[in-house]
Amino acid sequence: MISSLMPNYNRIDLSFSHGDGVWLVADDGRRFLDFGAGIATSSLGHGHPGLTRAIAEQAARVMHVSNLYRVPQAERLAERLVAASFADSVFFCNSGAEANEALVKAFRKTMADEGKPERYRVICAEGAFHGRTLAMISATGNARYLAGFGPAVEGFDHVPFNNLNELRAAITPETAGILVEPVQGEGGVRPASAAYLRGLRAAADEFGLLLGFDEVQCGMGRTGRLFAHEWAGVVPDAVSTAKGIGGGFPLGAMLARERVAQHLVPGSHGTTFGGNPLACAAGNAVLDVVLAPGFLDEVVRTGARFRQGLEALVLRHGDVFSAVRGQGLMQGLVCAVPNGDAQSACLVEGLLAVAAGDNVLRLVPPLIVTEAEIDDALARLDGVARRCKPYAFADAAK
Ligand SMILES: *Cc1c(COP(=O)(O)O)cnc(C)c1O
């Protein structure tokens, strides 16, 4: 008989009673170092006092009023994001997929309002992940996610990631814009080169297109800058973000420059829950930490230490982990064994990690992770590598 909870996930048989910082405690008492962070989402770890207090206090006052009224918590969060980024204006929603939907709708509407309604197509990259709504599985373009769901939503073209020539060749008179992840997450922690991101801006300018970055996973401090595209010195027209922005509380955002944002006039787009007082209280509490002086520098430092340790791990155990790639606290180990085996071995070593595409083991700890906790995780990954040696499986089979 079917489980009452719909069977659309492959869940590990493990549940948690509570967390504390980078640690999660299972219902059976086992403690895990959480380098998955709920898929790069629990940016402040678990039980962060500032975040939990902000949520509790806001919940007790008022959680939801709808967007029929002003929401001061949302106004404040938007002002702070605008002050800290390329953007002039922010739209709040509840998830990454919704943030991308808003971005694509805003691109199409901008072109239509600018007198070019024939420009509605968006060029995306192979290996991308943009979410699970009907339009976003088309933007993602992965045949596995599209299968069985009828015709793909029109208007998305796909080109190889990190290849500027292919992208430029795909531009047509119907192209409205470009949407790529500065660091692909689900696709296997693949960073775009700075030259590629700069080339996207140049191509967008040359052909009058809009440039969008999906920073749902790599944004909000994950790479050591508020947004990953800042490393390349590129200014986009719009950015979607979600995962880390609420520190685990559902919140998404689409940030845009005025050219794009001005077209989302009253009645053109909306959401009931988006930008409610509770979610925005969480978002403000996360920004209190992430924008505090020195915090992102610390992410850069811990990220560099992690990267160095992972590179050493690859040198020691190349038969298990063949390469490392990523940026800041978004790192991926390319596995020479099935990444599912590595993920299972992590559990035995008391470490939580997330499998990603391209046979990668994704390591995305809370941004508050300390150097000592990085070293602890590296020691556990050494244990993972020893467990995953091809001969270790052969021995176990005897
Ligand atoms: C997770 C993710 C999404 C989808 O976010 P949801 O909140 O699951 O809708 C979109 N883009 C990227 C890059 C992501 O990592």
Coordinates of C-alpha atoms and ligand atoms in Angstrom, one line a residue, residues 95-97 100 129-131 181 186 214 216-217 243, ligand 1:
S95 CA 11.1 29.0 -3.3
G96 CA 13.8 28.9 -5.9
A97 CA 11.5 27.7 -8.7
N100 CA 13.1 31.8 -11.5
F129 CA 18.8 23.1 -12.5
H130 CA 16.2 25.8 -12.1
G131 CA 13.4 24.0 -10.2
E181 CA 24.0 29.5 -12.6
E186 CA 22.6 20.0 -8.8
D214 CA 20.2 31.7 -10.9
V216 CA 19.3 30.0 -5.7
Q217 CA 22.1 27.8 -4.5
K243 CA 17.9 28.3 -0.4
Ligands
LIG1 C1 17.3 24.3 -5.5 C2 17.5 25.1 -6.8 C3 16.3 25.6 -7.4 C4 14.9 25.3 -7.0 O1 14.6 25.8 -5.8 P1 13.3 25.2 -5.0 O2 13.3 26.0 -3.8 O3 13.5 23.8 -4.8 O4 12.2 25.5 -5.9 C5 16.5 26.4 -8.5 N1 17.8 26.7 -9.0 C6 18.9 26.3 -8.3 C7 20.2 26.7 -8.8 C8 18.8 25.4 -7.2 O5 19.8 24.9 -6.6

